[in-house]
Short mmCIF file of C-alpha atoms in Angstrom, two decimals:
data_model
loop_
_atom_site.label_atom_id
_atom_site.label_comp_id
_atom_site.label_asym_id
_atom_site.label_seq_id
_atom_site.Cartn_x
_atom_site.Cartn_y
_atom_site.Cartn_z
CA MET A 4 74.50 47.67 76.37
CA ILE A 5 74.22 47.88 72.60
CA ARG A 6 77.20 46.60 70.64
CA ARG A 7 77.92 46.62 66.97
CA THR A 8 80.95 46.32 64.75
CA VAL A 9 81.86 49.14 62.41
CA LEU A 10 84.21 49.18 59.46
CA ALA A 11 87.27 51.35 59.70
CA CYS A 12 86.64 54.48 57.68
CA SER A 13 87.22 58.19 57.65
CA VAL A 14 84.59 60.30 59.36
CA LEU A 15 83.45 63.43 57.58
CA VAL A 16 83.18 66.32 59.99
CA GLY A 17 80.63 69.03 59.27
CA THR A 18 79.15 71.99 61.03
CA VAL A 19 75.61 70.64 61.31
CA VAL A 20 74.70 68.33 64.20
CA SER A 21 73.33 64.99 63.06
CA VAL A 22 69.68 64.53 63.91
CA THR A 23 67.85 61.24 64.27
CA THR A 24 64.26 60.41 65.00
CA PRO A 25 63.64 60.22 68.75
CA ALA A 26 63.21 56.73 70.11
CA ALA A 27 59.64 55.63 70.67
CA HIS A 28 60.38 54.64 74.26
CA ALA A 29 62.08 57.80 75.46
CA THR A 30 63.00 58.13 79.10
CA SER A 31 64.07 60.99 81.32
CA VAL A 32 67.13 61.46 83.49
CA GLY A 33 67.86 64.23 85.96
CA ALA A 34 65.48 66.56 87.77
CA GLY A 35 64.24 70.13 87.78
CA ALA A 36 65.89 72.37 85.22
CA CYS A 37 68.29 69.54 84.33
CA VAL A 38 65.78 66.94 83.10
CA SER A 39 67.02 65.34 79.87
CA THR A 40 65.31 62.94 77.48
CA VAL A 41 67.25 59.95 76.09
CA ASP A 42 66.30 56.73 74.33
CA SER A 43 68.16 54.65 76.92
CA ALA A 44 69.10 55.72 80.41
CA SER A 45 71.76 53.03 80.80
CA GLY A 46 74.97 54.74 81.86
CA VAL A 47 73.41 58.23 81.51
CA THR A 48 73.19 60.79 84.33
CA SER A 49 72.14 64.44 84.48
CA THR A 50 73.19 66.59 87.42
CA LEU A 51 73.15 70.24 88.46
CA ALA A 52 76.65 71.67 88.98
CA SER A 53 77.50 74.28 91.60
CA ASP A 54 77.73 77.00 88.94
CA GLY A 55 74.20 76.33 87.71
CA ALA A 56 75.16 74.18 84.73
CA CYS A 57 73.39 70.96 83.81
CA VAL A 58 75.89 68.15 83.14
CA VAL A 59 74.75 65.11 81.16
CA THR A 60 77.22 62.21 81.16
CA PHE A 61 77.12 59.28 78.74
CA ALA A 62 79.37 56.57 80.15
CA THR A 63 80.11 53.00 79.17
CA ALA A 64 79.58 50.66 82.07
CA PRO A 65 82.45 48.20 82.60
CA THR A 66 82.10 45.43 80.06
CA THR A 67 84.20 42.73 78.49
CA PRO A 68 86.67 44.82 76.47
CA THR A 69 86.14 44.86 72.76
CA THR A 70 88.28 43.00 70.25
CA SER A 71 87.06 45.35 67.54
CA THR A 72 86.08 48.99 67.38
CA GLN A 73 82.81 48.85 69.26
CA TYR A 74 80.80 51.44 71.13
CA ALA A 75 77.50 51.97 72.96
CA THR A 76 75.01 54.26 71.23
CA ARG A 77 72.16 56.45 72.48
CA THR A 78 70.24 59.53 71.43
CA TRP A 79 69.77 62.74 73.40
CA THR A 80 66.99 65.27 72.88
CA VAL A 81 68.12 68.88 73.23
CA PRO A 82 66.05 70.55 76.01
CA ALA A 83 63.74 73.45 75.22
CA GLY A 84 65.44 76.83 75.08
CA ILE A 85 68.96 75.40 74.64
CA THR A 86 70.81 76.58 71.53
CA SER A 87 74.42 75.78 72.42
CA VAL A 88 76.29 73.28 74.57
CA ASP A 89 79.84 72.50 75.68
CA VAL A 90 80.97 68.97 74.80
CA PHE A 91 83.85 66.75 76.00
CA VAL A 92 84.27 63.57 73.91
CA VAL A 93 86.80 60.82 74.80
CA GLY A 94 87.38 57.69 72.71
CA GLY A 95 88.01 54.28 74.25
CA GLY A 96 91.64 53.49 75.16
CA GLY A 97 93.70 50.95 73.22
CA GLY A 98 94.76 47.61 74.73
CA GLY A 99 98.41 46.94 75.58
CA GLY A 100 100.59 44.58 73.54
CA MET A 101 101.87 41.19 74.71
CA SER A 102 105.32 39.85 73.94
CA ASN A 103 106.51 36.24 73.88
CA GLY A 104 108.87 34.50 76.27
CA SER A 105 112.12 35.73 74.74
CA THR A 106 111.29 39.37 74.00
CA PRO A 107 109.52 41.00 76.98
CA THR A 108 108.82 44.29 75.21
CA GLY A 109 105.07 44.70 74.72
CA GLY A 110 104.01 48.25 73.85
CA GLY A 111 101.53 50.26 75.90
CA GLY A 112 98.07 50.99 74.52
CA GLY A 113 97.32 54.50 73.33
CA GLY A 114 94.78 56.69 75.08
CA GLY A 115 91.55 57.56 73.34
CA GLY A 116 91.52 60.74 71.28
CA ILE A 117 89.76 63.75 72.79
CA VAL A 118 87.59 66.50 71.28
CA VAL A 119 86.54 69.55 73.30
CA ALA A 120 83.94 71.93 71.87
CA THR A 121 82.59 75.07 73.53
CA ALA A 122 79.44 76.95 72.52
CA PHE A 123 78.66 74.16 70.06
CA ALA A 124 75.46 75.05 68.20
CA VAL A 125 72.42 72.77 68.64
CA SER A 126 68.70 73.10 68.02
CA ALA A 127 66.16 72.78 70.81
CA GLY A 128 64.13 69.60 70.40
CA ALA A 129 66.63 67.90 68.06
CA SER A 130 67.85 64.34 68.78
CA ILE A 131 71.59 63.85 68.64
CA ALA A 132 73.41 60.52 68.30
CA VAL A 133 75.88 59.82 71.11
CA TRP A 134 78.51 57.05 71.01
CA THR A 135 80.82 55.96 73.81
CA GLY A 136 83.70 53.74 72.73
CA TYR A 137 84.67 50.55 74.52
CA GLY A 138 88.21 50.02 75.71
CA GLY A 139 90.40 47.78 73.54
CA GLN A 140 91.27 44.32 74.82
CA GLY A 141 94.86 43.61 75.80
CA GLY A 142 96.83 41.21 73.58
CA ASN A 143 97.93 37.66 74.37
CA CYS A 144 101.19 37.11 72.55
CA SER A 145 99.76 39.63 70.14
CA PRO A 146 99.12 43.32 69.85
CA GLY A 147 96.19 44.74 71.76
CA SER A 148 92.91 45.84 70.23
CA PRO A 149 92.14 49.47 69.42
CA GLY A 150 89.59 51.38 71.44
CA GLY A 151 86.19 52.27 70.05
CA ASN A 152 85.30 55.73 68.76
CA SER A 153 83.13 58.12 70.76
CA LYS A 154 81.06 60.90 69.25
CA PHE A 155 78.46 63.60 69.84
CA GLY A 156 76.72 64.39 66.57
CA THR A 157 79.52 65.35 64.18
CA LEU A 158 82.19 65.54 66.89
CA VAL A 159 84.25 62.31 66.74
CA ALA A 160 87.03 61.21 69.11
CA VAL A 161 89.03 58.30 67.64
CA GLY A 162 89.75 55.27 69.85
CA GLY A 163 93.28 54.71 71.13
CA GLY A 164 95.77 52.65 69.13
CA PHE A 165 96.85 49.17 70.18
CA GLY A 166 100.18 48.46 71.82
CA GLY A 167 102.60 46.45 69.67
CA GLY A 168 103.19 42.76 70.45
CA CYS A 169 104.33 39.65 68.71
CA GLY A 170 102.83 40.00 65.20
CA PRO A 171 102.36 42.82 64.37
CA ALA A 172 104.87 44.56 66.55
CA TYR A 173 104.42 48.17 65.48
CA GLY A 174 102.37 50.56 67.57
CA GLY A 175 98.80 50.90 66.37
CA PRO A 176 97.44 54.18 64.98
CA GLY A 177 94.60 55.84 66.86
CA GLY A 178 93.41 58.96 68.61
CA ASN A 179 96.54 58.52 70.69
CA ALA A 180 98.75 55.84 69.14
CA GLY A 181 100.15 52.70 70.74
CA GLY A 182 103.75 52.05 71.74
CA ALA A 183 106.00 49.82 69.65
CA HIS A 184 107.23 46.27 70.32
CA TRP A 185 110.81 45.14 69.66
CA GLY A 186 112.42 46.69 66.63
CA GLN A 187 109.28 48.26 65.15
CA PRO A 188 108.13 51.87 64.74
CA GLN A 189 105.65 53.47 67.08
CA GLY A 190 102.16 54.40 65.97
CA SER A 191 101.00 57.84 64.84
CA SER A 192 97.87 59.76 65.81
CA THR A 193 94.93 59.67 63.39
CA GLN A 194 92.67 61.99 65.39
CA ALA A 195 92.84 64.82 62.86
CA SER A 196 92.45 62.58 59.80
CA SER A 197 89.88 60.05 61.05
CA GLY A 198 87.99 62.17 63.56
CA THR A 199 87.36 65.82 64.34
CA ALA A 200 90.30 68.18 64.00
CA SER A 201 90.84 71.46 65.78
CA ASN A 202 89.21 74.38 63.99
CA GLY A 203 91.18 77.16 65.66
CA SER A 204 88.02 78.53 67.23
CA ASN A 205 85.68 76.59 69.49
CA ILE A 206 86.85 73.02 68.77
CA THR A 207 90.13 71.52 70.00
CA ALA A 208 91.26 67.96 69.27
CA TYR A 209 93.98 66.05 71.13
CA GLY A 210 96.10 63.15 69.87
CA ASN A 211 99.75 62.06 70.04
CA SER A 212 102.03 59.33 68.78
CA GLY A 213 103.21 56.33 70.80
CA GLY A 214 106.71 55.67 72.13
CA LYS A 215 109.59 53.80 70.51
CA SER A 216 110.83 50.41 71.58
CA TYR A 217 114.49 49.68 72.23
CA PRO A 218 116.26 49.26 69.87
CA HIS A 219 114.41 52.11 68.22
CA GLY A 220 112.67 50.88 65.10
CA VAL A 221 115.49 48.69 63.89
CA ALA A 222 114.02 45.43 62.69
CA GLY A 223 115.94 42.23 63.30
CA ASP A 224 118.12 43.55 66.11
CA ALA A 225 119.49 40.65 68.16
CA VAL A 226 118.40 42.06 71.51
CA SER A 227 115.29 43.77 72.82
CA ALA A 228 115.18 45.80 76.03
CA GLY A 229 111.70 47.35 76.23
CA GLY A 230 108.50 48.49 74.55
CA GLY A 231 107.31 52.05 74.05
CA GLY A 232 104.55 53.72 76.03
CA GLY A 233 101.19 54.60 74.55
CA GLY A 234 100.50 58.16 73.54
CA GLY A 235 98.46 60.46 75.77
CA ALA A 236 96.25 63.44 75.00
CA THR A 237 98.87 66.00 76.04
CA GLN A 238 102.11 64.02 75.70
CA ILE A 239 103.63 61.47 73.32
CA GLY A 240 104.39 58.00 74.62
CA GLY A 241 107.77 57.56 76.27
CA ASP A 242 110.58 55.68 74.51
CA ALA A 243 112.07 52.54 75.99
CA THR A 244 115.71 52.85 77.07
CA GLN A 245 118.65 50.64 77.89
CA PRO A 246 120.82 52.43 80.47
CA GLY A 247 123.06 49.40 81.09
CA ALA A 248 125.47 47.48 78.93
CA ASN A 249 123.01 44.77 77.96
CA SER A 250 119.33 44.18 77.34
CA SER A 251 118.67 42.97 80.88
CA SER A 252 118.76 46.60 82.04
CA GLY A 253 115.96 47.68 79.73
CA VAL A 254 113.38 50.23 80.88
CA GLY A 255 109.93 50.41 79.30
CA GLY A 256 108.56 53.68 78.01
CA ASN A 257 106.03 55.51 80.17
CA GLY A 258 102.57 56.27 78.90
CA GLY A 259 101.87 59.84 77.82
CA GLU A 260 99.82 62.03 80.16
CA GLY A 261 96.20 62.80 79.45
CA LEU A 262 93.98 65.89 79.69
CA ILE A 263 92.37 67.21 82.89
CA ASN A 264 88.66 68.04 82.99
CA ASN A 265 86.27 68.61 85.93
CA TRP A 266 82.87 69.01 84.31
CA ARG A 267 81.50 65.66 85.39
CA THR A 268 81.98 65.84 89.16
CA GLY A 269 83.61 69.20 89.88
CA THR A 270 86.83 67.31 90.68
CA ASP A 271 89.77 67.14 88.28
CA THR A 272 89.91 63.87 86.36
CA VAL A 273 92.56 62.90 83.80
CA TYR A 274 91.32 61.46 80.50
CA GLY A 275 93.09 59.86 77.53
CA SER A 276 96.43 58.84 79.10
CA GLY A 277 98.65 56.18 77.51
CA GLY A 278 99.62 52.79 78.95
CA GLY A 279 103.18 51.89 79.98
CA GLY A 280 105.53 49.72 77.88
CA GLN A 281 106.84 46.38 79.18
CA ALA A 282 110.59 45.75 79.62
CA ARG A 283 113.14 43.27 80.94
CA SER A 284 114.06 45.33 84.01
CA VAL A 285 111.85 48.34 84.82
CA GLN A 286 108.26 48.47 83.64
CA GLY A 287 106.90 51.61 82.04
CA ALA A 288 104.27 53.39 84.13
CA GLY A 289 101.00 54.42 82.59
CA GLY A 290 99.94 58.04 82.55
CA THR A 291 97.30 58.98 85.13
CA ASN A 292 94.52 56.34 84.96
CA GLY A 293 96.48 54.43 82.30
CA GLY A 294 97.63 50.84 82.77
CA THR A 295 101.17 49.98 83.86
CA ALA A 296 103.18 47.22 82.22
CA SER A 297 103.94 44.01 84.08
CA GLY A 298 106.36 41.09 84.00
CA THR A 299 110.13 40.71 83.92
CA ASN A 300 112.56 38.35 82.26
CA SER A 301 112.32 35.97 85.21
CA ALA A 302 108.65 36.29 86.09
CA GLY A 303 106.11 37.51 83.56
CA GLY A 304 102.63 38.82 84.26
CA ALA A 305 99.60 40.45 82.79
CA GLY A 306 99.54 44.16 82.03
CA ILE A 307 97.38 46.35 84.23
CA ASP A 308 94.04 47.58 82.95
CA ALA A 309 93.26 51.24 82.49
CA VAL A 310 90.46 52.93 84.43
CA ASP A 311 87.09 52.72 82.69
CA GLU A 312 85.28 55.89 81.63
CA THR A 313 88.58 57.75 81.23
CA GLY A 314 89.60 56.48 77.78
CA ALA A 315 93.10 55.60 79.01
CA GLY A 316 95.30 52.97 77.36
CA GLY A 317 96.18 49.58 78.83
CA GLY A 318 99.66 48.53 79.92
CA GLY A 319 101.87 46.14 77.98
CA GLY A 320 102.36 42.60 79.26
CA TYR A 321 104.73 39.62 79.09
CA ARG A 322 103.57 36.16 78.16
CA GLN A 323 105.84 34.30 80.54
CA GLY A 324 103.74 33.68 83.66
CA GLY A 325 100.43 33.78 81.79
CA GLY A 326 97.66 36.33 81.34
CA ARG A 327 97.28 39.01 78.72
CA SER A 328 98.27 42.64 78.58
CA GLY A 329 96.19 45.43 80.09
CA ASP A 330 92.83 46.46 78.67
CA GLY A 331 92.08 50.02 77.63
CA GLY A 332 89.57 52.10 79.56
CA SER A 333 86.15 52.83 78.07
CA GLY A 334 85.34 56.25 76.65
CA VAL A 335 82.89 58.91 77.82
CA VAL A 336 80.89 61.86 76.47
CA ILE A 337 80.08 64.80 78.76
CA VAL A 338 77.61 67.51 77.72
CA ARG A 339 77.28 70.77 79.65
CA TYR A 340 74.70 73.49 79.19
CA TYR A 341 73.19 76.33 81.20
CA PRO A 342 69.41 76.46 81.41
CA ASP A 343 67.74 79.81 81.94
CA THR A 344 67.00 80.04 85.65
CA ALA A 345 65.62 82.84 87.78
CA PRO A 346 67.98 84.66 90.14
CA ALA A 347 68.11 82.88 93.49
CA ASN A 348 69.72 84.04 96.72
CA SER A 349 71.50 81.57 99.00
CA VAL A 350 73.30 84.02 101.33
CA ALA A 351 71.25 87.11 102.27
CA PRO A 352 72.51 90.68 101.84
CA SER A 353 74.17 92.22 104.91
CA ILE A 354 75.24 95.57 106.35
CA SER A 355 78.48 96.53 108.07
CA GLY A 356 79.45 99.75 109.82
CA THR A 357 78.62 101.84 112.90
CA THR A 358 75.02 103.03 113.27
CA THR A 359 75.83 106.54 114.40
CA ASN A 360 74.88 109.75 112.63
CA GLY A 361 77.68 110.77 110.26
CA GLN A 362 79.08 107.23 109.89
CA THR A 363 79.09 105.28 106.58
CA LEU A 364 77.36 101.90 106.25
CA THR A 365 78.41 99.36 103.59
CA GLY A 366 76.11 96.79 102.02
CA ALA A 367 77.07 93.33 100.70
CA ARG A 368 74.76 91.74 98.14
CA GLY A 369 75.23 88.15 99.36
CA THR A 370 75.43 85.06 97.13
CA TRP A 371 73.26 84.63 94.04
CA SER A 372 72.78 82.15 91.22
CA GLY A 373 70.84 82.25 87.99
CA TYR A 374 71.41 82.03 84.26
CA PRO A 375 72.06 84.25 82.48
CA ALA A 376 74.07 85.85 85.25
CA PRO A 377 71.94 88.46 87.05
CA THR A 378 72.58 92.18 87.17
CA TYR A 379 72.07 94.00 90.47
CA THR A 380 70.60 97.26 91.77
CA TYR A 381 70.66 98.50 95.37
CA ARG A 382 68.50 100.60 97.69
CA TRP A 383 68.65 101.69 101.33
CA LYS A 384 65.44 101.79 103.39
CA ARG A 385 64.53 102.98 106.89
CA SER A 386 61.78 102.60 109.48
CA SER A 387 61.00 104.09 112.88
CA THR A 388 60.55 100.59 114.34
CA VAL A 389 62.61 97.48 113.73
CA GLY A 390 59.61 95.49 112.58
CA GLY A 391 57.81 98.33 110.84
CA SER A 392 57.36 99.32 107.23
CA TYR A 393 60.62 100.36 105.56
CA THR A 394 60.54 103.20 103.03
CA ASN A 395 63.12 104.09 100.42
CA ILE A 396 65.72 106.72 101.27
CA THR A 397 65.86 109.23 98.44
CA GLY A 398 69.05 108.92 96.38
CA ALA A 399 70.48 106.03 98.44
CA THR A 400 71.11 103.54 95.61
CA SER A 401 74.75 102.50 95.96
CA LEU A 402 76.61 99.92 98.02
CA SER A 403 77.39 102.49 100.72
CA TYR A 404 75.33 105.07 102.60
CA THR A 405 76.31 107.83 105.03
CA LEU A 406 73.90 108.34 107.93
CA THR A 407 72.32 111.79 108.37
CA ASP A 408 70.25 113.59 111.00
CA ASP A 409 67.11 112.15 109.35
CA ASP A 410 68.26 108.66 110.34
CA ILE A 411 68.57 109.33 114.07
CA ASP A 412 66.43 106.89 116.07
CA MET A 413 65.62 104.96 112.84
CA TYR A 414 66.42 101.39 111.66
CA LEU A 415 67.87 100.66 108.22
CA LYS A 416 67.82 97.76 105.75
CA PHE A 417 69.78 97.13 102.53
CA GLU A 418 67.79 95.86 99.53
CA VAL A 419 69.25 93.99 96.52
CA THR A 420 67.33 93.44 93.28
CA ALA A 421 68.72 90.74 90.95
CA THR A 422 67.48 90.62 87.36
CA ASN A 423 68.08 88.39 84.33
CA SER A 424 66.11 87.46 81.22
CA THR A 425 64.03 85.00 83.23
CA SER A 426 62.78 87.17 86.09
CA THR A 427 63.60 89.54 88.94
CA THR A 428 64.23 88.61 92.58
CA VAL A 429 64.40 91.02 95.54
CA GLU A 430 66.14 90.25 98.83
CA LEU A 431 66.51 92.37 102.00
CA SER A 432 69.16 92.39 104.70
CA ALA A 433 68.36 92.19 108.40
CA ALA A 434 67.68 95.50 110.14
CA THR A 435 70.47 97.52 111.69
CA ALA A 436 70.54 98.64 115.29
CA ARG A 437 68.80 101.94 116.06
CA VAL A 438 70.80 104.85 114.68
CA ALA A 439 72.20 107.04 117.45
CA ASP A 440 73.13 110.70 117.33
CA PHE A 441 76.78 111.39 117.62
CA VAL A 442 78.01 113.01 120.84
CA ARG A 443 77.99 116.69 120.08
CA PRO A 444 80.75 118.81 121.72
CA THR A 445 79.65 121.06 124.73
CA THR A 446 80.74 124.72 124.56
CA THR A 447 81.29 126.40 127.99
CA THR A 448 81.53 130.21 127.97
CA THR A 449 83.30 131.73 131.00
CA SER A 450 82.76 135.47 131.51
CA THR A 451 85.94 137.03 132.74
CA THR A 452 85.76 140.50 134.35
CA THR A 453 89.01 142.30 134.49
CA THR A 454 89.22 144.94 137.23
CA THR A 455 92.06 147.33 136.98
CA ILE A 456 92.97 148.86 140.31
CA ALA A 457 95.05 151.92 139.86
CA ALA A 458 97.96 152.27 142.16
CA PRO A 459 97.16 154.91 144.76
CA ALA A 460 98.42 158.27 143.74
CA THR A 461 101.30 159.39 145.76
CA ALA A 462 100.45 162.83 146.94
CA ALA A 463 103.18 165.25 147.17
CA PRO A 464 104.19 165.68 150.74
CA ALA A 465 102.05 168.37 152.30
CA LEU A 466 103.77 171.55 153.10
CA ILE A 467 103.13 173.75 156.02
CA VAL A 468 104.33 177.14 155.03
CA ASN A 469 104.58 179.65 157.82
CA VAL A 470 104.71 183.10 156.40
CA SER A 471 105.34 185.98 158.68
CA ALA A 472 103.34 189.08 158.19
CA PRO A 473 105.11 191.68 156.07
CA THR A 474 107.22 194.11 158.08
CA THR A 475 108.73 197.38 157.30
CA THR A 476 112.32 197.89 158.23
CA PHE A 477 113.83 201.23 158.13
CA VAL A 478 117.47 201.58 157.39
CA THR A 479 119.68 204.58 157.44
CA ILE A 480 120.96 205.63 154.05
CA PRO A 481 124.04 207.61 154.67
CA SER A 482 123.85 209.54 151.46
CA ALA A 483 120.22 210.40 151.82
CA THR A 484 119.18 213.76 152.93
CA GLU A 485 116.26 212.47 154.74
CA SER A 486 115.18 209.28 156.17
CA THR A 487 113.32 207.25 153.66
CA ALA A 488 111.31 204.19 154.50
CA VAL A 489 111.92 201.54 151.86
CA PRO A 490 109.62 198.61 151.99
CA VAL A 491 111.30 195.25 151.81
CA ILE A 492 110.26 193.34 148.72
CA ARG A 493 109.99 189.66 149.62
CA SER A 494 110.81 187.17 146.95
CA THR A 495 108.34 184.48 145.91
CA ALA A 496 109.24 181.18 147.56
CA THR A 497 108.83 177.88 145.69
CA THR A 498 109.15 174.74 147.70
CA THR A 499 109.42 171.27 146.04
CA PRO A 500 109.13 168.12 148.09
CA THR A 501 112.10 165.78 147.87
CA GLY A 502 112.00 163.33 144.98
CA ARG A 503 109.09 164.81 142.98
CA THR A 504 108.89 167.20 140.13
CA PRO A 505 106.86 170.24 141.01
CA SER A 506 103.56 170.35 139.28
CA ALA A 507 102.66 173.79 140.54
CA THR A 508 104.18 176.90 141.99
CA THR A 509 103.39 177.61 145.56
CA THR A 510 103.06 181.26 146.38
CA THR A 511 103.14 182.56 149.88
CA SER A 512 99.71 182.49 151.33
CA PRO A 513 98.07 182.00 154.68
CA SER A 514 98.93 178.80 156.43
CA THR A 515 97.34 175.70 154.88
CA THR A 516 97.46 172.28 156.41
CA VAL A 517 97.35 169.19 154.10
CA PRO A 518 96.24 166.09 155.97
CA ASN A 519 99.34 164.01 155.52
CA ALA A 520 102.36 163.70 157.65
CA PRO A 521 103.30 167.40 157.86
CA THR A 522 106.56 168.72 156.75
CA THR A 523 107.48 172.10 158.20
CA THR A 524 109.52 174.48 156.13
CA SER A 525 110.63 177.78 157.63
CA VAL A 526 111.29 180.74 155.46
CA PRO A 527 114.30 182.57 156.89
CA ALA A 528 113.94 186.11 157.98
CA PRO A 529 114.99 188.67 155.42
CA GLN A 530 118.61 189.75 155.47
CA PRO A 531 119.71 193.33 155.41
CA ALA A 532 120.40 194.58 151.94
CA THR A 533 122.69 197.30 150.80
CA VAL A 534 120.92 200.06 148.95
CA VAL A 535 122.87 201.66 146.21
CA ASN A 536 122.00 204.91 144.67
CA GLY A 537 118.86 205.34 146.65
CA GLN A 538 117.38 201.85 145.93
CA ALA A 539 117.24 198.79 148.04
CA ALA A 540 116.51 195.18 147.01
CA MET A 541 116.34 191.91 148.90
CA THR A 542 117.51 188.74 147.22
#
């Protein structure tokens, strides 16, 4: 691990990435599309993430914490074809402060400052300087040491501030500042002034102040209850409190919480948290991965170290019982970029639906990767045999397809074509079952013959008419001078059977027999008529 001491100074931030001459003994890390060239592979990894990104991590292996602002340095050569990267830069965390035997109020170390840049412009083939800051050493009856700066080219994350202790007792300035010791002010963040500030576009910087001790910044107060917590990337350090009536009930300030990022492993990790402040009664807890304070008025102890490679601050400590306060965690730089890769299919396309004429099938394109992200086109194909040659179905180019008569007894497949700037990849689904015809409805025609049988006509009852032969009856007319034979004029007889309306007039005629049950009607013999004035009539 390369170490060197740097003078405290302001860092000028520009828009051009610093370029250095590649090391003569370059080495490679990673594999496949994610191979990277560095001058030293110590603490450097390059992996392929699940979303197709290459992630290059520059970490600082656990070392003896620095007592000055130190860092490890390397160079990275931008791979061919890469013109922009995402960068996550975390400074080393500050060490916690240590108090003496009568004032157990060491301040927590501040977390390292953080800079996040997206779509940060780089030039393919350029070599970029990468620093990873060491964590600051915890104090021993003294303040802690600040963390070392980390950087990627012109992007600089300032190391965390030291926690206050006996001489000086104030919280140290830094990316995230340290918490204060008894009666002194907390530190303020210098991320924007000494490192890279947010630009309101693609660069965001994080830094906060430390927490106050109790009493809050009043020098020379007769009692001291607790030290302030170190600042975190997303939260200022907590203030120490005294909830009881005297200093023995003091509570140390908690460390501020850091920033979550998952680029390195795909799992959320918290970076840049502050360490907890030490107190007489209840110790301040560090933010996630930050150190917690230790020691009480009756039994002191060393502060707890922060987690390396997270840039968290160390916890404050108490001299009584020995040991020093907690060390800050080392910093880290994470670089992410997306190499151009051909579309690749990991889950094949598939078809759902019922393979019956008239039904609609739906295609699913499956799972694909590739950068830039592919675009997709679709096509349905059919064959007369499951293992035969499949031909395109005219016009069938969407995710769904409705089966027609032409598909009966055929097999279908769904084809997906994925295309990006690198190349084109085609993938087919498995074949469907044979397409069946739908059950067509059967029409049965029944011929119905309607026979109308007329009710038998009811014949009028047959008549048997007995007509006597005409006779001539002579009568004596008293007033006549001679006998005169007057023929009897018979009337015309009309006979109507009972219950029927006559449809004809029956005139006397010779006897006629109708073959039905006979009805006999007798015409009465003519009655004598009186003749008046020489005429006679029969009625």
